[in-house]
PDB file of C-alpha atoms in Angstrom:
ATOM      1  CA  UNK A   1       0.000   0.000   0.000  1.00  0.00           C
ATOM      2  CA  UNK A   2       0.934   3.492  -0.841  1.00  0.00           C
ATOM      3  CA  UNK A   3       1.468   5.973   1.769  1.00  0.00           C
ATOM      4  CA  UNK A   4      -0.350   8.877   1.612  1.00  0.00           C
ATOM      5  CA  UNK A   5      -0.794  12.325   3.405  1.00  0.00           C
ATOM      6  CA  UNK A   6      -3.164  14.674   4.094  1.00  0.00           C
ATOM      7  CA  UNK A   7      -3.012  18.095   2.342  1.00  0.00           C
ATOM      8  CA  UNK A   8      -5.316  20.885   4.311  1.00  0.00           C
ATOM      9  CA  UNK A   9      -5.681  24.373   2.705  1.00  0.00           C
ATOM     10  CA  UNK A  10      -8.532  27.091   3.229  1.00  0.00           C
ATOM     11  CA  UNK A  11      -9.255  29.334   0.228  1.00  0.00           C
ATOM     12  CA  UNK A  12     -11.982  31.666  -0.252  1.00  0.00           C
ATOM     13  CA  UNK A  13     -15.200  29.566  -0.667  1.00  0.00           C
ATOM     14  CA  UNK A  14     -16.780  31.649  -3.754  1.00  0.00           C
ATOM     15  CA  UNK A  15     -12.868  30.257  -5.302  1.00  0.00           C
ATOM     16  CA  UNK A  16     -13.447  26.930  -4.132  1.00  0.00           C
ATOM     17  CA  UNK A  17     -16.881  26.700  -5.895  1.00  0.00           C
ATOM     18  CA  UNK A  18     -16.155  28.198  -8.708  1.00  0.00           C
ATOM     19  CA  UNK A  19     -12.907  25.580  -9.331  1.00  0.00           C
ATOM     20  CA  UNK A  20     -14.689  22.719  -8.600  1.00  0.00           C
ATOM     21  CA  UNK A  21     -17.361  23.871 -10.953  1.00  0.00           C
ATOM     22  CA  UNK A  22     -14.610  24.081 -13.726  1.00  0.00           C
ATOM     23  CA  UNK A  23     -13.253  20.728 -12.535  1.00  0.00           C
ATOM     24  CA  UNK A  24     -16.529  18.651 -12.391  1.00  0.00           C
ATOM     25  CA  UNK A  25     -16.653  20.066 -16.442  1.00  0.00           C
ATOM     26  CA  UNK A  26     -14.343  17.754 -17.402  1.00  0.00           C
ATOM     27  CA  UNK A  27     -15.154  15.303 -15.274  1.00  0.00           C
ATOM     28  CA  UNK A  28     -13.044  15.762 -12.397  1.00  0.00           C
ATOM     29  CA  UNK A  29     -13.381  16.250  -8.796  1.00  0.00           C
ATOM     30  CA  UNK A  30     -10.786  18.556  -6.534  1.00  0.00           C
ATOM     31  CA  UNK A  31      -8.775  16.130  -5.018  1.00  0.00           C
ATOM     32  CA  UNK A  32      -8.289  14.412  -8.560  1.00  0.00           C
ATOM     33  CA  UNK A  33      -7.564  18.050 -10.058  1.00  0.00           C
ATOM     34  CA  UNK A  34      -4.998  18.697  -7.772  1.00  0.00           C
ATOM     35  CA  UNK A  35      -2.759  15.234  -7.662  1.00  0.00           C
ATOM     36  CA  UNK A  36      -2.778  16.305 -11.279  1.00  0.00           C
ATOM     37  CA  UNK A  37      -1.733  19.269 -10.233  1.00  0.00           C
ATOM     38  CA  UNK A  38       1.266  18.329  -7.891  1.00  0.00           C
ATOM     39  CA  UNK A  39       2.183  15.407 -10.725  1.00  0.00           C
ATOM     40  CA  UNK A  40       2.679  17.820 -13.603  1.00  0.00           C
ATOM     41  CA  UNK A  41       4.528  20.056 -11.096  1.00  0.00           C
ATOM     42  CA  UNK A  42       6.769  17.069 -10.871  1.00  0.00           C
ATOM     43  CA  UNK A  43       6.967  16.080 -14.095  1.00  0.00           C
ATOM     44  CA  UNK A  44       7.820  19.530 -15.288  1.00  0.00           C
ATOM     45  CA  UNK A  45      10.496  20.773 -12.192  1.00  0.00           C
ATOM     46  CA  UNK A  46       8.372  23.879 -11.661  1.00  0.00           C
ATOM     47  CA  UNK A  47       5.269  25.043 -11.510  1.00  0.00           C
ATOM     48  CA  UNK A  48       2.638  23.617 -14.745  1.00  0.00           C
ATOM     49  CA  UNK A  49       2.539  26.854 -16.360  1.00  0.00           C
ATOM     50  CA  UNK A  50       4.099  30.421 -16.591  1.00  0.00           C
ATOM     51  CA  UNK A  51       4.097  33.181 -14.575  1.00  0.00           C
ATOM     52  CA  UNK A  52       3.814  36.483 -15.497  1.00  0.00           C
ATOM     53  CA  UNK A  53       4.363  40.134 -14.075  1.00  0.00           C
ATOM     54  CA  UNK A  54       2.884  42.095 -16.095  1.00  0.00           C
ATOM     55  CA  UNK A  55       2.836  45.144 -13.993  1.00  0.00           C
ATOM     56  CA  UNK A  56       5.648  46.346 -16.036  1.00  0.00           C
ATOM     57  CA  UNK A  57       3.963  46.621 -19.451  1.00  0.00           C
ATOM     58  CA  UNK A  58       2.091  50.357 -18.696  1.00  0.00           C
ATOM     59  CA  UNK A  59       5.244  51.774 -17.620  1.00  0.00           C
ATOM     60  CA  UNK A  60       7.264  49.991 -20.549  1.00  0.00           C
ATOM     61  CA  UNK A  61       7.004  52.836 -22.919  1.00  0.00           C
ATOM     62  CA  UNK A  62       8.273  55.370 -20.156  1.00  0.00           C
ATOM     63  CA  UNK A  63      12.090  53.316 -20.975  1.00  0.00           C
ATOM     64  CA  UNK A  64      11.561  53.371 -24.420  1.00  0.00           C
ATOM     65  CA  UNK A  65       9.591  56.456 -25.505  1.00  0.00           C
ATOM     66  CA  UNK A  66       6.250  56.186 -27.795  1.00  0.00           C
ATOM     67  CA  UNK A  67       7.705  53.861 -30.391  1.00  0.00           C
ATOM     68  CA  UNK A  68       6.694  56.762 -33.109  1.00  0.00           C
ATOM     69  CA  UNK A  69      10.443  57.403 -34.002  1.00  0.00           C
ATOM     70  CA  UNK A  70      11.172  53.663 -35.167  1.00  0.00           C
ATOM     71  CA  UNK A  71      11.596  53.124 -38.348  1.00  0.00           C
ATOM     72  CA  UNK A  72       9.954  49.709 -39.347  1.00  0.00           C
ATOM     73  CA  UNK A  73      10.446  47.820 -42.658  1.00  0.00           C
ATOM     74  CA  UNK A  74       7.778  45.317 -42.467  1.00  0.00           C
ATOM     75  CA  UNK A  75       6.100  44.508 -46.224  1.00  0.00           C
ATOM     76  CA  UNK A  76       2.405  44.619 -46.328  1.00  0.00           C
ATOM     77  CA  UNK A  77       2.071  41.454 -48.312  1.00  0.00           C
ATOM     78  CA  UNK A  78       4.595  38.673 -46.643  1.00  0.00           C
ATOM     79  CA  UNK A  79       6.140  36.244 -49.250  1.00  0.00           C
ATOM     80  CA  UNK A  80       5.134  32.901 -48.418  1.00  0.00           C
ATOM     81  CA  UNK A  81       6.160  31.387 -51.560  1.00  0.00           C
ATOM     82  CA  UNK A  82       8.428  27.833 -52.195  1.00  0.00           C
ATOM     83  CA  UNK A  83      10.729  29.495 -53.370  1.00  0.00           C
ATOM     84  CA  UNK A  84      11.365  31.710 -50.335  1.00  0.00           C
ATOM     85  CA  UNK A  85      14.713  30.890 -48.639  1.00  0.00           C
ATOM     86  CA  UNK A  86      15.160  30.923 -44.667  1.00  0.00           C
ATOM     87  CA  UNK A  87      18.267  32.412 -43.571  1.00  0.00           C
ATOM     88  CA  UNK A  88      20.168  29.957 -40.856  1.00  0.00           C
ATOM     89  CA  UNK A  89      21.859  31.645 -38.332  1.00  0.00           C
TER      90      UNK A  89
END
């Protein structure tokens, strides 16, 4: 037999409905939702998807002014042709 422990964590209710909701969708109930949690979070070294701060994007333009003085070369009409070559690096 497996060991197992017991995993206790409060969360707001409204939260706690409103995953479970989600979960039962497809099928699932919490506990099952999060061993898959913990087991991709093993598989993968880290946490099962990315985090993001994006409190930096509304100050971003502050470091590098409005963007109106860069010159862009981008073709209106994109050549997706065969015979279109990729550069390698």
């Amino acid at each position: 037999m497996i060991n197992t422990a017991l995993v206790q964590v409060r969360v707001d209710e409204a939260l706690k409905d409103e995953v479970t909701n989600i979960y039962n969708h497809y099928g699932l109930d919490l506990p099952t939702a999060i061993r898959i949690f913990m087991k991709k979070t093993v598989a993968v070294n880290g946490l099962p998807f990315d985090l993001r701060d994006d409190s930096n994007k509304k100050n971003i333009w502050q470091y590098f002014g409005s963007g109106k003085d860069i010159e862009m070369n981008i073709s209106a009409e994109p050549d997706f042709s065969a015979n279109t070559k990729l550069e390698t690096m």
